[in-house]
mmCIF file of C-alpha atoms and ligand atoms in Angstrom:
data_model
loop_
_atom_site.group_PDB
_atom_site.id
_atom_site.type_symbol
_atom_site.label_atom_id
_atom_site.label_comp_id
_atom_site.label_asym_id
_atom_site.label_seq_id
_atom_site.Cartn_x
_atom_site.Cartn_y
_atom_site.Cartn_z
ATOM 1 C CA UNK A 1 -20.607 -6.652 -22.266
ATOM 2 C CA UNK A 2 -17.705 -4.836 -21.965
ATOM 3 C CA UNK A 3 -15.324 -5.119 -18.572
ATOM 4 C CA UNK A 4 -16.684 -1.578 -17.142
ATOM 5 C CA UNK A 5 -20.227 -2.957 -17.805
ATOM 6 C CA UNK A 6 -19.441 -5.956 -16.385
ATOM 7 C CA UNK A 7 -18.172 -4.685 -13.135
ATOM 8 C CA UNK A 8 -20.550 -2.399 -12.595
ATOM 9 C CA UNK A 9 -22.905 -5.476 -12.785
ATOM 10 C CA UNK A 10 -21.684 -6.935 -10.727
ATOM 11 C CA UNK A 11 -21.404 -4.347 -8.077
ATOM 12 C CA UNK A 12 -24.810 -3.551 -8.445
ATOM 13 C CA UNK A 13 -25.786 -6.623 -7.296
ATOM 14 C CA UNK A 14 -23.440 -6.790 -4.346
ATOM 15 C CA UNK A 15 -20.384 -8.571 -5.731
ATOM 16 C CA UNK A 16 -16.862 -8.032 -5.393
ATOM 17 C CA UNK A 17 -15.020 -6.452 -8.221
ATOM 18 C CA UNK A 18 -11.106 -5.694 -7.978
ATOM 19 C CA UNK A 19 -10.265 -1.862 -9.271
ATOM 20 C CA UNK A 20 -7.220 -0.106 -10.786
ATOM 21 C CA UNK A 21 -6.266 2.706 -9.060
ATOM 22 C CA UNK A 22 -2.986 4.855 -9.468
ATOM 23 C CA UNK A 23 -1.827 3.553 -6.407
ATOM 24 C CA UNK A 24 -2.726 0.131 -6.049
ATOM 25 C CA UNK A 25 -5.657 -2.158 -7.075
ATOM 26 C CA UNK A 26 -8.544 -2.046 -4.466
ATOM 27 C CA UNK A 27 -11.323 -4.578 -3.733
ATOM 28 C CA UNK A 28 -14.569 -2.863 -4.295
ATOM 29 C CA UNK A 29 -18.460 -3.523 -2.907
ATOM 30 C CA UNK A 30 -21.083 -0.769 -2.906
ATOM 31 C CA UNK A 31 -20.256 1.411 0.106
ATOM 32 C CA UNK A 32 -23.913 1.679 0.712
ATOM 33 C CA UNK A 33 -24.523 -2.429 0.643
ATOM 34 C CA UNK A 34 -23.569 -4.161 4.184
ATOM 35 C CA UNK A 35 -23.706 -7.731 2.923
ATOM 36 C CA UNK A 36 -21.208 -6.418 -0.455
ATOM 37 C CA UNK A 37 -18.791 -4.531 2.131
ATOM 38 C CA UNK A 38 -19.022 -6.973 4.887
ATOM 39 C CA UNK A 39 -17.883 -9.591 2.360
ATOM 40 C CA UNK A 40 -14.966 -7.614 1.825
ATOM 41 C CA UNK A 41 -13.504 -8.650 5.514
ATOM 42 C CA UNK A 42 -14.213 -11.841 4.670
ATOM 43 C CA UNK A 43 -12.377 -12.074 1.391
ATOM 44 C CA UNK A 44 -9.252 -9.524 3.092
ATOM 45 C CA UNK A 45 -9.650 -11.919 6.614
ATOM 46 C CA UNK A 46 -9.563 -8.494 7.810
ATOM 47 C CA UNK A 47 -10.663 -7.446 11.442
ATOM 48 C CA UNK A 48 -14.283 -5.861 11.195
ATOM 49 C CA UNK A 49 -12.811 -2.792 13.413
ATOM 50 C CA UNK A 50 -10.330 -2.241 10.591
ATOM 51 C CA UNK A 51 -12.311 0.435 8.248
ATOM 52 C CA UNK A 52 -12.530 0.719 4.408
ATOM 53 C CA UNK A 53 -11.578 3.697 2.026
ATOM 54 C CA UNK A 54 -14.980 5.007 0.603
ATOM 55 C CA UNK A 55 -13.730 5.952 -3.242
ATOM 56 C CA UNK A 56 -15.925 8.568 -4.997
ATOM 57 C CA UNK A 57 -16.498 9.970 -8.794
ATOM 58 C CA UNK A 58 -16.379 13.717 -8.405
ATOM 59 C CA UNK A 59 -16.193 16.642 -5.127
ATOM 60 C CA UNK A 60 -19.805 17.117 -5.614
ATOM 61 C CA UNK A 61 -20.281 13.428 -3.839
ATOM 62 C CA UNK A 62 -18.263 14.254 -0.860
ATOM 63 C CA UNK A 63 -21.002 15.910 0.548
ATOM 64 C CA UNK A 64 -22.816 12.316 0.754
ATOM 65 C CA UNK A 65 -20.374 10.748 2.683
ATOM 66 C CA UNK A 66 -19.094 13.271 5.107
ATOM 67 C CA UNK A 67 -20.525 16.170 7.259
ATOM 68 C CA UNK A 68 -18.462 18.947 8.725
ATOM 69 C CA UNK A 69 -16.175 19.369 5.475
ATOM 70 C CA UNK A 70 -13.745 22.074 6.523
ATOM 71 C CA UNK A 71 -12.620 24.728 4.004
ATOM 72 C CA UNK A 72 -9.093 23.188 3.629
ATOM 73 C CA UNK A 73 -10.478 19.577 2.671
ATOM 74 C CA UNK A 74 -11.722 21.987 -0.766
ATOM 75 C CA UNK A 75 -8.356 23.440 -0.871
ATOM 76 C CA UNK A 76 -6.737 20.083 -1.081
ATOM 77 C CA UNK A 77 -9.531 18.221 -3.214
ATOM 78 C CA UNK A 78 -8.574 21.348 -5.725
ATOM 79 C CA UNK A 79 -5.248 20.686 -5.744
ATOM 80 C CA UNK A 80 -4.869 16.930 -5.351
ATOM 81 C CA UNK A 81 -8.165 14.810 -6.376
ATOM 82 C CA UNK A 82 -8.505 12.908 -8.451
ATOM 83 C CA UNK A 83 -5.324 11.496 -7.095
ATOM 84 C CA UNK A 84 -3.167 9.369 -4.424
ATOM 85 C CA UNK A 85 -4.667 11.989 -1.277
ATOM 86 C CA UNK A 86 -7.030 9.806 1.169
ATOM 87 C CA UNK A 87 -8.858 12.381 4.015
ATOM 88 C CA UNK A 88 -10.487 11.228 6.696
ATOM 89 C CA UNK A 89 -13.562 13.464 7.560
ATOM 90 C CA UNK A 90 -16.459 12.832 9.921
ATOM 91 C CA UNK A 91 -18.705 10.033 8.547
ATOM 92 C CA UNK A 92 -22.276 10.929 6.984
ATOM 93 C CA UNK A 93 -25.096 9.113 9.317
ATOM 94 C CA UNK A 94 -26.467 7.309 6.505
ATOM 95 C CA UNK A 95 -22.965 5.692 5.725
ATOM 96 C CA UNK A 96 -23.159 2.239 6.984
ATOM 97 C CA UNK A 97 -21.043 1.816 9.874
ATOM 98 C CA UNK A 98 -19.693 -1.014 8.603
ATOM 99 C CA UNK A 99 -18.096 0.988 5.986
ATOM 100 C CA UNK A 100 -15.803 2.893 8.952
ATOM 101 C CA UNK A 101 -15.572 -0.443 11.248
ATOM 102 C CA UNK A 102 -17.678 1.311 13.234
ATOM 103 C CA UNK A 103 -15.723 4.677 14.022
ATOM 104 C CA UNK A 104 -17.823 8.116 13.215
ATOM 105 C CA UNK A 105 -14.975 9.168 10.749
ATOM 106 C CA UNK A 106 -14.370 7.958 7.379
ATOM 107 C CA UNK A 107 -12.171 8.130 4.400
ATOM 108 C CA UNK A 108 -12.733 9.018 1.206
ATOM 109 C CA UNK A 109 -10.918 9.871 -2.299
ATOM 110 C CA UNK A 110 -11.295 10.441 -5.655
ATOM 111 C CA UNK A 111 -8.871 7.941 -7.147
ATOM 112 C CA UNK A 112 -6.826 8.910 -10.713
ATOM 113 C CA UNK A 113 -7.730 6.165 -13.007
ATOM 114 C CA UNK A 114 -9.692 6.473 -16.514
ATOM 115 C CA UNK A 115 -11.101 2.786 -16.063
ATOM 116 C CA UNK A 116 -11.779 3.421 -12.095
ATOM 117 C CA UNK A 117 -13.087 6.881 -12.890
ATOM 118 C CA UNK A 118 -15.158 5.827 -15.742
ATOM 119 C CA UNK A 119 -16.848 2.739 -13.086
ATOM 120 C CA UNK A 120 -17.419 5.463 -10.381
ATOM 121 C CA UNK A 121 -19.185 7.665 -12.550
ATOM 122 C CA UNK A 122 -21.146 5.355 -14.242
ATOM 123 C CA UNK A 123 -22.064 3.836 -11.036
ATOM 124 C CA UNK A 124 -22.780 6.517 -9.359
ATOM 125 C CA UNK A 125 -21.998 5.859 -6.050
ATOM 126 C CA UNK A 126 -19.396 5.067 -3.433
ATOM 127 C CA UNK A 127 -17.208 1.724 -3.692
ATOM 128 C CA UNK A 128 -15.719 0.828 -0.886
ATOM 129 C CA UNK A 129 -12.224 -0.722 -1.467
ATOM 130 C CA UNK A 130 -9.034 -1.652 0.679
ATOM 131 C CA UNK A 131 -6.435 -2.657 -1.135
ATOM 132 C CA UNK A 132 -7.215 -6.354 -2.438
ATOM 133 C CA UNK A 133 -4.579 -8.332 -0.686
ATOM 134 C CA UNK A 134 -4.960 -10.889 2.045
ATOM 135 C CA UNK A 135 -4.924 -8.944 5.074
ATOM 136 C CA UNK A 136 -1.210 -8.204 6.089
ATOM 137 C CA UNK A 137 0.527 -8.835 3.157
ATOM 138 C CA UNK A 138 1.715 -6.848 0.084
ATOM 139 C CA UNK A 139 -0.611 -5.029 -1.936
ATOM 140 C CA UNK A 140 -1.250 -5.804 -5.665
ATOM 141 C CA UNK A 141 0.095 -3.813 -8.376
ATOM 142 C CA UNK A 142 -1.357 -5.967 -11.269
ATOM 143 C CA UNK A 143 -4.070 -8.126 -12.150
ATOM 144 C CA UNK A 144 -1.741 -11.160 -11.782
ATOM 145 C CA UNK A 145 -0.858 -9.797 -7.738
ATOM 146 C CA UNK A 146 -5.003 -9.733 -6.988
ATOM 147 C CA UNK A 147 -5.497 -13.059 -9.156
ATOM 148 C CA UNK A 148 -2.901 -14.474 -6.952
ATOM 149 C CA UNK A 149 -3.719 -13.150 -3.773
ATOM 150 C CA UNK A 150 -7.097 -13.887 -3.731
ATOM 151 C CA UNK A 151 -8.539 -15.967 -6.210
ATOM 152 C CA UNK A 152 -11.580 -17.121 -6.112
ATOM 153 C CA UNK A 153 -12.634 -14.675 -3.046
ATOM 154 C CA UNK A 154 -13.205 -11.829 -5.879
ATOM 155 C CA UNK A 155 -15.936 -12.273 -8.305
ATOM 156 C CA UNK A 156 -14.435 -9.567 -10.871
ATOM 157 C CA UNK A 157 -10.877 -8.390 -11.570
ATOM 158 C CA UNK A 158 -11.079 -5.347 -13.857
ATOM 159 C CA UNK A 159 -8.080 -5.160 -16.193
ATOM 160 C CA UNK A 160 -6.226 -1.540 -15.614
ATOM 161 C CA UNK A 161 -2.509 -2.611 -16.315
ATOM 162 C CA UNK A 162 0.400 -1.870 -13.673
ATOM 163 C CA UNK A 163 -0.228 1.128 -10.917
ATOM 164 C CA UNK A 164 1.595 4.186 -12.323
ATOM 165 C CA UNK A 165 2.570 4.959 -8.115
ATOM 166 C CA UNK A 166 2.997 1.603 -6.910
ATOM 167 C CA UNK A 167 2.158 2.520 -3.100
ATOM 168 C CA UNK A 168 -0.745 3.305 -1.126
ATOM 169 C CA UNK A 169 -2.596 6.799 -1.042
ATOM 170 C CA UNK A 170 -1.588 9.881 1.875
ATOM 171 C CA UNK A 171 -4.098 9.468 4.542
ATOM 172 C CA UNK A 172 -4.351 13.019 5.986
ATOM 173 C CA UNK A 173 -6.464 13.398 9.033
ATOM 174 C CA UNK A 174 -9.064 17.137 8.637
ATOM 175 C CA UNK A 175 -10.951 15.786 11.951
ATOM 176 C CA UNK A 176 -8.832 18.524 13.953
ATOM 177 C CA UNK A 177 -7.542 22.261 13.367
ATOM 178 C CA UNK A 178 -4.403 21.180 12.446
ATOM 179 C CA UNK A 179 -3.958 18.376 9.668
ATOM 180 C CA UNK A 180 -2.366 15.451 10.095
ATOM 181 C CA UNK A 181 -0.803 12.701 8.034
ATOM 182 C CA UNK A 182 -1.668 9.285 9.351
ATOM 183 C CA UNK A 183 0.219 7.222 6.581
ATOM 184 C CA UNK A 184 2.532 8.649 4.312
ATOM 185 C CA UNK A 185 2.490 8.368 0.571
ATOM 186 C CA UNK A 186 2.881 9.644 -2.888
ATOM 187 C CA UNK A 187 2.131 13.172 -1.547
ATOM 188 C CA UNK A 188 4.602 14.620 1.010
ATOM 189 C CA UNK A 189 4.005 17.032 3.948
ATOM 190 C CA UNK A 190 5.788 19.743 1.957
ATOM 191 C CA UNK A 191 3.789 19.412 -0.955
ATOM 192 C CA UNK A 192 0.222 19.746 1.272
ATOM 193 C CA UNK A 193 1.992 22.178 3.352
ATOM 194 C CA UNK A 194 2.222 24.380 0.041
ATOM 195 C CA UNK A 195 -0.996 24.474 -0.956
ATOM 196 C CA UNK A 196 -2.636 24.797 2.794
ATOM 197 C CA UNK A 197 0.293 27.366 3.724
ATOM 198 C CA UNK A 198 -0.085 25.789 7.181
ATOM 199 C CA UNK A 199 2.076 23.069 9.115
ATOM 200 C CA UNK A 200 1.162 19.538 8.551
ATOM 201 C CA UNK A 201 1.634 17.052 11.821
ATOM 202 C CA UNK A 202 2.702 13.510 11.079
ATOM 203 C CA UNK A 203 2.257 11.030 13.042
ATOM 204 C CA UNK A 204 5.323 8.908 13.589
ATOM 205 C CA UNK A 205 5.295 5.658 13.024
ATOM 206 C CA UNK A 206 6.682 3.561 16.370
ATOM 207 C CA UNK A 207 8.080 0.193 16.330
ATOM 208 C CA UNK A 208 9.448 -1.676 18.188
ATOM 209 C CA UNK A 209 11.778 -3.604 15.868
ATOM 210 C CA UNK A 210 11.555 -7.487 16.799
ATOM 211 C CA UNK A 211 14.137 -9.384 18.262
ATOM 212 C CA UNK A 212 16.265 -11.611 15.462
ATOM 213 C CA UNK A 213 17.611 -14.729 17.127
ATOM 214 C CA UNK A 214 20.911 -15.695 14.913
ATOM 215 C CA UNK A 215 18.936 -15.354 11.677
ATOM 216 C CA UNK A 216 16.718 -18.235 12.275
ATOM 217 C CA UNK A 217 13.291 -16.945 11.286
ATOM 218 C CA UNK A 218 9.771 -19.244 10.811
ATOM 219 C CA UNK A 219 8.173 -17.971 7.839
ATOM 220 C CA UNK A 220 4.831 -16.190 8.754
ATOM 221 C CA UNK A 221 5.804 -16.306 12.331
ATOM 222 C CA UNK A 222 5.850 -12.015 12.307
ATOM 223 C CA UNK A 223 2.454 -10.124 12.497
ATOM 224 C CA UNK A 224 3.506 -6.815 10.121
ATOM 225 C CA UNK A 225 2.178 -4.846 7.662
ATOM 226 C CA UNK A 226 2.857 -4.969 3.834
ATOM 227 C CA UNK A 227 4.398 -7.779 3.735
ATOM 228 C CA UNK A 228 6.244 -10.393 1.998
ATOM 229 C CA UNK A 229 5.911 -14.414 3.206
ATOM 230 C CA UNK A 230 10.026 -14.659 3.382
ATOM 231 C CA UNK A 231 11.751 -12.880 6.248
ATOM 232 C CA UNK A 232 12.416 -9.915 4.863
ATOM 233 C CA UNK A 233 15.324 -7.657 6.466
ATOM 234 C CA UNK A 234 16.437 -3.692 5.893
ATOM 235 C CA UNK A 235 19.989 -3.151 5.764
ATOM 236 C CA UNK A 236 22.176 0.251 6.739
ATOM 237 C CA UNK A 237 23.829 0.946 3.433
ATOM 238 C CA UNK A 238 27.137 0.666 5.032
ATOM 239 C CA UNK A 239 26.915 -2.948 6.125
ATOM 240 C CA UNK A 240 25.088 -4.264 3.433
ATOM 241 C CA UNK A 241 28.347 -6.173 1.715
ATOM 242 C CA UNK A 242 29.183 -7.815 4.810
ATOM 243 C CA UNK A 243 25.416 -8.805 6.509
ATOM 244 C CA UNK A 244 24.356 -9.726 3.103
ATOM 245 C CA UNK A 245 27.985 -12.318 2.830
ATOM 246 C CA UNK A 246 27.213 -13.719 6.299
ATOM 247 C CA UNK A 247 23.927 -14.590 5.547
ATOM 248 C CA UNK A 248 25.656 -16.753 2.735
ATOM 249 C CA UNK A 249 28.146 -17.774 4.689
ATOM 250 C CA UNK A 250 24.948 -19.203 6.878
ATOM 251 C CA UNK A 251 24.312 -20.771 3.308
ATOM 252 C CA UNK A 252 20.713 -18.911 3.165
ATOM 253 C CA UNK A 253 19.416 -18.549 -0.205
ATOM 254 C CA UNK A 254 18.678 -15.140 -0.987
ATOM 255 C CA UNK A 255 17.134 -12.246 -2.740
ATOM 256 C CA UNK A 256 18.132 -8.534 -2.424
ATOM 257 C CA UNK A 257 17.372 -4.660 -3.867
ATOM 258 C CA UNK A 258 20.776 -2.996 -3.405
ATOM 259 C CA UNK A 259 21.749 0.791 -4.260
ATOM 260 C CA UNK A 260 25.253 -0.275 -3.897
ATOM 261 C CA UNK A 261 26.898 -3.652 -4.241
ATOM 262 C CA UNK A 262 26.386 -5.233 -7.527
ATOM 263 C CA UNK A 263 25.695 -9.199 -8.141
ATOM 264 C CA UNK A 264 29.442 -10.099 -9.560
ATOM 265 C CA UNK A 265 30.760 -8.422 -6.635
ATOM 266 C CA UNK A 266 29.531 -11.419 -4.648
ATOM 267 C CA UNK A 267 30.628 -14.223 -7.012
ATOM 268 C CA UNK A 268 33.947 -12.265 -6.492
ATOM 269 C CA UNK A 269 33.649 -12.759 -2.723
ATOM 270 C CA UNK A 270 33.007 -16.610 -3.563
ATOM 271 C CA UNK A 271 29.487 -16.564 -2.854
ATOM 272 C CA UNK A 272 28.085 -19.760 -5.362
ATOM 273 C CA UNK A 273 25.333 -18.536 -7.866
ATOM 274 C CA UNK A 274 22.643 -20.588 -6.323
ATOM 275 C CA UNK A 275 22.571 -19.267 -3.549
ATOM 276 C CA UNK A 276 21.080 -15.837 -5.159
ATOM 277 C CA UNK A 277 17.778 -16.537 -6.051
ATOM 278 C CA UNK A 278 17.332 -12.526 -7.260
ATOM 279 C CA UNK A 279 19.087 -9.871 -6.928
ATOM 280 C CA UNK A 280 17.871 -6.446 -8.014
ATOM 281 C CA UNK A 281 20.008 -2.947 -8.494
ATOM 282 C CA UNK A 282 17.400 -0.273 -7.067
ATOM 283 C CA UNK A 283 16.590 2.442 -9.025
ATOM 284 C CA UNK A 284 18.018 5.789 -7.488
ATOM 285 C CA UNK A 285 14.409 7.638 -8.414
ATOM 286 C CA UNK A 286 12.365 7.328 -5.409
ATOM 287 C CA UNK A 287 9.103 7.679 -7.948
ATOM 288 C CA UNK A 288 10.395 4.872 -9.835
ATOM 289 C CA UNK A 289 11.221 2.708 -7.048
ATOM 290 C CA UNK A 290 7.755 3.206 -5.459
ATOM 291 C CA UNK A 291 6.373 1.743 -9.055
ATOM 292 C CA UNK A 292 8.254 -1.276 -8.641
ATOM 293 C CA UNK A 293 8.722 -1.852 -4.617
ATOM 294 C CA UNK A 294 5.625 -4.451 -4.088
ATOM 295 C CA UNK A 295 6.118 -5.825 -8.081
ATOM 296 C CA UNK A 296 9.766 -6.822 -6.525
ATOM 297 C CA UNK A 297 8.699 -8.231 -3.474
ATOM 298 C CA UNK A 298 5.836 -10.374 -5.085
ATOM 299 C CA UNK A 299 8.534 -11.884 -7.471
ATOM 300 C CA UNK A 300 10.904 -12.204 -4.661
ATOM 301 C CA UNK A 301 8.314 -14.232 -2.477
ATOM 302 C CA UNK A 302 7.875 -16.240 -5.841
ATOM 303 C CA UNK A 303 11.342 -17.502 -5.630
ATOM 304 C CA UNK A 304 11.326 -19.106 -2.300
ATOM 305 C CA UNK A 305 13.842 -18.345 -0.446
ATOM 306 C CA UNK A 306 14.898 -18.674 2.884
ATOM 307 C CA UNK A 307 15.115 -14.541 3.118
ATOM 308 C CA UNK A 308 14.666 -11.012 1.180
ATOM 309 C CA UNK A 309 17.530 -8.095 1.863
ATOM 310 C CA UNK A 310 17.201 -4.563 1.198
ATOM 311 C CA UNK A 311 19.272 -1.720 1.442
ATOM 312 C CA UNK A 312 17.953 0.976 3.236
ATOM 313 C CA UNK A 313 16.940 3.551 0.878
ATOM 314 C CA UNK A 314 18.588 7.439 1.602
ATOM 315 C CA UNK A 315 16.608 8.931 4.853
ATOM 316 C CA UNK A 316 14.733 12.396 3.269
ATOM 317 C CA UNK A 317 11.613 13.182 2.702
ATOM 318 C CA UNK A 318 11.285 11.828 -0.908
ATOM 319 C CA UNK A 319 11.892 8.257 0.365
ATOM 320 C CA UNK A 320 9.693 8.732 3.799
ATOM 321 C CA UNK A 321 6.948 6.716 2.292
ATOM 322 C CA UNK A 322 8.962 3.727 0.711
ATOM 323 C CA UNK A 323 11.034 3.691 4.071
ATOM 324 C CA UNK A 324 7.550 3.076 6.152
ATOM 325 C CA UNK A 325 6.459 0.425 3.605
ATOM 326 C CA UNK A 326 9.706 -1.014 4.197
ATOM 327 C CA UNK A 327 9.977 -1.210 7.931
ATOM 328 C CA UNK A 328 6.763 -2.225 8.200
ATOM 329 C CA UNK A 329 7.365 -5.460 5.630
ATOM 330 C CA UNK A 330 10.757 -6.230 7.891
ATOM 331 C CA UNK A 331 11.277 -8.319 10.570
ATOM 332 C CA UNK A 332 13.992 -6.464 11.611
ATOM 333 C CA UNK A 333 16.204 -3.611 11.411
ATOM 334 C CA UNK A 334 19.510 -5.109 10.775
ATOM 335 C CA UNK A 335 22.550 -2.522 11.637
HETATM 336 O O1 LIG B 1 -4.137 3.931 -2.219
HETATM 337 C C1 LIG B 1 -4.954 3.503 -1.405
HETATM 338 O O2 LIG B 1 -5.284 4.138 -0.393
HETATM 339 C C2 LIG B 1 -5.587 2.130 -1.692
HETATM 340 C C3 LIG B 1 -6.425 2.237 -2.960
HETATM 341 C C4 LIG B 1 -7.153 0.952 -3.274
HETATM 342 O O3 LIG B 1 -7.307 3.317 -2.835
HETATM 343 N N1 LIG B 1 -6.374 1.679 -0.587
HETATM 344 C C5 LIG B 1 -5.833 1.272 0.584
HETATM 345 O O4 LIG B 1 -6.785 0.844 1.485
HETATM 346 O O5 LIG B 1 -4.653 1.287 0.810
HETATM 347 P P1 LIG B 1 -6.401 -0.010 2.792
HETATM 348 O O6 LIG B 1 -7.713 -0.387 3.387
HETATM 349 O O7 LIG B 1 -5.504 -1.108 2.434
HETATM 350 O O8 LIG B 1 -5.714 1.043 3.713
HETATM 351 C C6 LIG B 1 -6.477 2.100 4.223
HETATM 352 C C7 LIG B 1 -5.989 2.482 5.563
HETATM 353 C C8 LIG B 1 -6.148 1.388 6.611
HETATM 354 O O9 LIG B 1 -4.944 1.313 7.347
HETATM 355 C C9 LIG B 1 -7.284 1.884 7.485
HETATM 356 O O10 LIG B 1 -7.109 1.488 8.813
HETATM 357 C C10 LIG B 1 -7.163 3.399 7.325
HETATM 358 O O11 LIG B 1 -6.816 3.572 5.989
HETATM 359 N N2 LIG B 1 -8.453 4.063 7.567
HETATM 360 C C11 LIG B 1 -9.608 3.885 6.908
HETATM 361 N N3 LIG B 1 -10.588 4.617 7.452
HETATM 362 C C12 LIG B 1 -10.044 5.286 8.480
HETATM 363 C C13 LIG B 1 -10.543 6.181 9.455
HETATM 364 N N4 LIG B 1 -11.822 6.544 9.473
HETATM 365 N N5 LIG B 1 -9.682 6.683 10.375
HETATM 366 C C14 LIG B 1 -8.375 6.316 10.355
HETATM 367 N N6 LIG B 1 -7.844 5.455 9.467
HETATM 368 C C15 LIG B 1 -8.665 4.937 8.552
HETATM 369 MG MG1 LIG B 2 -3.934 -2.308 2.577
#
């Protein structure tokens, strides 16, 4: 059997099967099986009122999971599926509530991946797939992140290589007149602002950002999104240099993604070489960066160390999603 037969197998009869996507890998049941989907809370230890994305083959199937379809979710399916666009609609009755944790709307997309595209079809059908990390924490970009994260807990991983975009799908909100983003990604405001040729809301993100006391930190202490197990802080560009030399100063062993201060320009500053456990030059190319962002932070994790820096990438538009990944995996905002 080959891996596309094998996963679709396997979803037929209710199992869990991990799936490439351009974004990042999901963990897929059949959308229409409560037992598959509710084992997919149990695998994530995610909260039942937390709901799923419903992934589909083609437009034609939209109609099976949503009612109500406004003329602009067309307009943007034209222009954007398959691809990293998530829109939440109002549910179909005959979608398990389980599916939507319960809520009358639902998400859906038509992801952009041959392998994933291939299953859907084939299967004909809706799999239902967060992404497959432990709830919380950073999702997987390859095989190795899902085998990792969850182990035994999936019955299938299906082989798709890296995640061309690295970060999770725009959810964009048709329930109302005007659209709304919910969680930014890959596509930007401006970009569904041009094809609707109407305003797009987006919903800010508010935070509260902890309180750090000196820079003692317990590991896992932090409930966050996206996230790494080692504290991880975000650093203004201009005060990177000097928080990132008292932290060694504090003799923390650390890794960091700068845009600006290279790795000799520490051991020039006397900072000892085991005290950097990684330290990676960001690429300037937001698109790029996005590939790699979770890829870094798994291999970061990896090293154990007592804390992750990063530099705060440039504040427009092309960075908006990375930035919200990254505040959300930070304990802090550090200034
Ligand atoms: O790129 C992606 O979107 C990936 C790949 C696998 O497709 N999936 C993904 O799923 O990121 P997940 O479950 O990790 O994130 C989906 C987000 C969750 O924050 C969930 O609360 C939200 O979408 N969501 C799902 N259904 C919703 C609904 N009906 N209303 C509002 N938010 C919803
Ligand atoms: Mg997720």
């Amino acid at each position: 059997m080959n891996p596309i037969e094998q996963a679709l197998t396997l979803l037929k009869a209710g199992k869990l099967v991990a799936i490439p996507t351009e974004t990042v890998y999901g963990l897929g049941a059949d959308a229409r099986n409560t037992d598959a989907v509710k084992n997919i809370y149990l695998a994530k230890g995610r909260p039942a009122n937390n709901p799923l994305i419903v992934h589909i083959p083609h437009l034609d199937a939209l109609k099976e999971w949503a009612i109500d379809i406004p003329d602009i979710a067309y307009q943007l399916a034209k222009a954007f599926w398959p691809g990293p666009l998530t829109f939440i609609l109002t549910r179909h009755p005959s979608v398990p509530k389980i599916v939507t944790g319960g809520q009358e709307s639902i998400a859906i997309r038509i992801p952009n991946h041959p392998v994933t595209l291939e299953l859907l079809r084939r299967f004909d059908g809706g799999i239902a797939a967060p992404s497959a990390n432990r709830y919380g924490r950073i999702s997987p970009t390859t095989t190795e992140h899902v085998r990792t994260e969850l182990g035994a807990r999936v019955n299938y991983i299906l082989e798709g290589g890296a995640c061309l975009l690295g970060i999770e799908s725009t959810i964009i909100s048709l329930l109302d007149d005007t659209p709304m983003i919910l969680r930014e990604g890959s596509i930007s405001a401006t970009d569904l602002s041009a094809v609707l040729k109407q305003p797009i809301l987006t919903k800010q993100q508010k935070q509260e950002p902890s309180e750090i006391q000196n820079d003692l930190i317990v590991p896992g202490s932090h409930i966050s999104h996206y996230a790494p197990i080692t504290p991880l802080y975000l650093c203004q560009q201009e005060k990177f240099l000097d928080t990132v030399l008292k932290f060694f100063r504090n003799h923390k062993r650390l890794c960091a993604l700068s845009f600006s201060v290279q790795a000799n320009e520490l051991s020039e500053n006397g900072v000892p070489n085991d005290l950097i456990a990684k330290w990676i030059m960001a690429i300037e190319n937001p698109v790029m960066y996005a590939q790699k962002l979770y890829a870094y932070l798994h291999d970061f994790d990896a090293t154990n160390s007592d804390c992750i820096l990063i530099e705060s990438p440039p504040d427009t538009e092309a960075w908006a999603a990375i930035t919200d990944r990254l505040q959300r995996a930070a304990l802090s905002m550090l200034d």
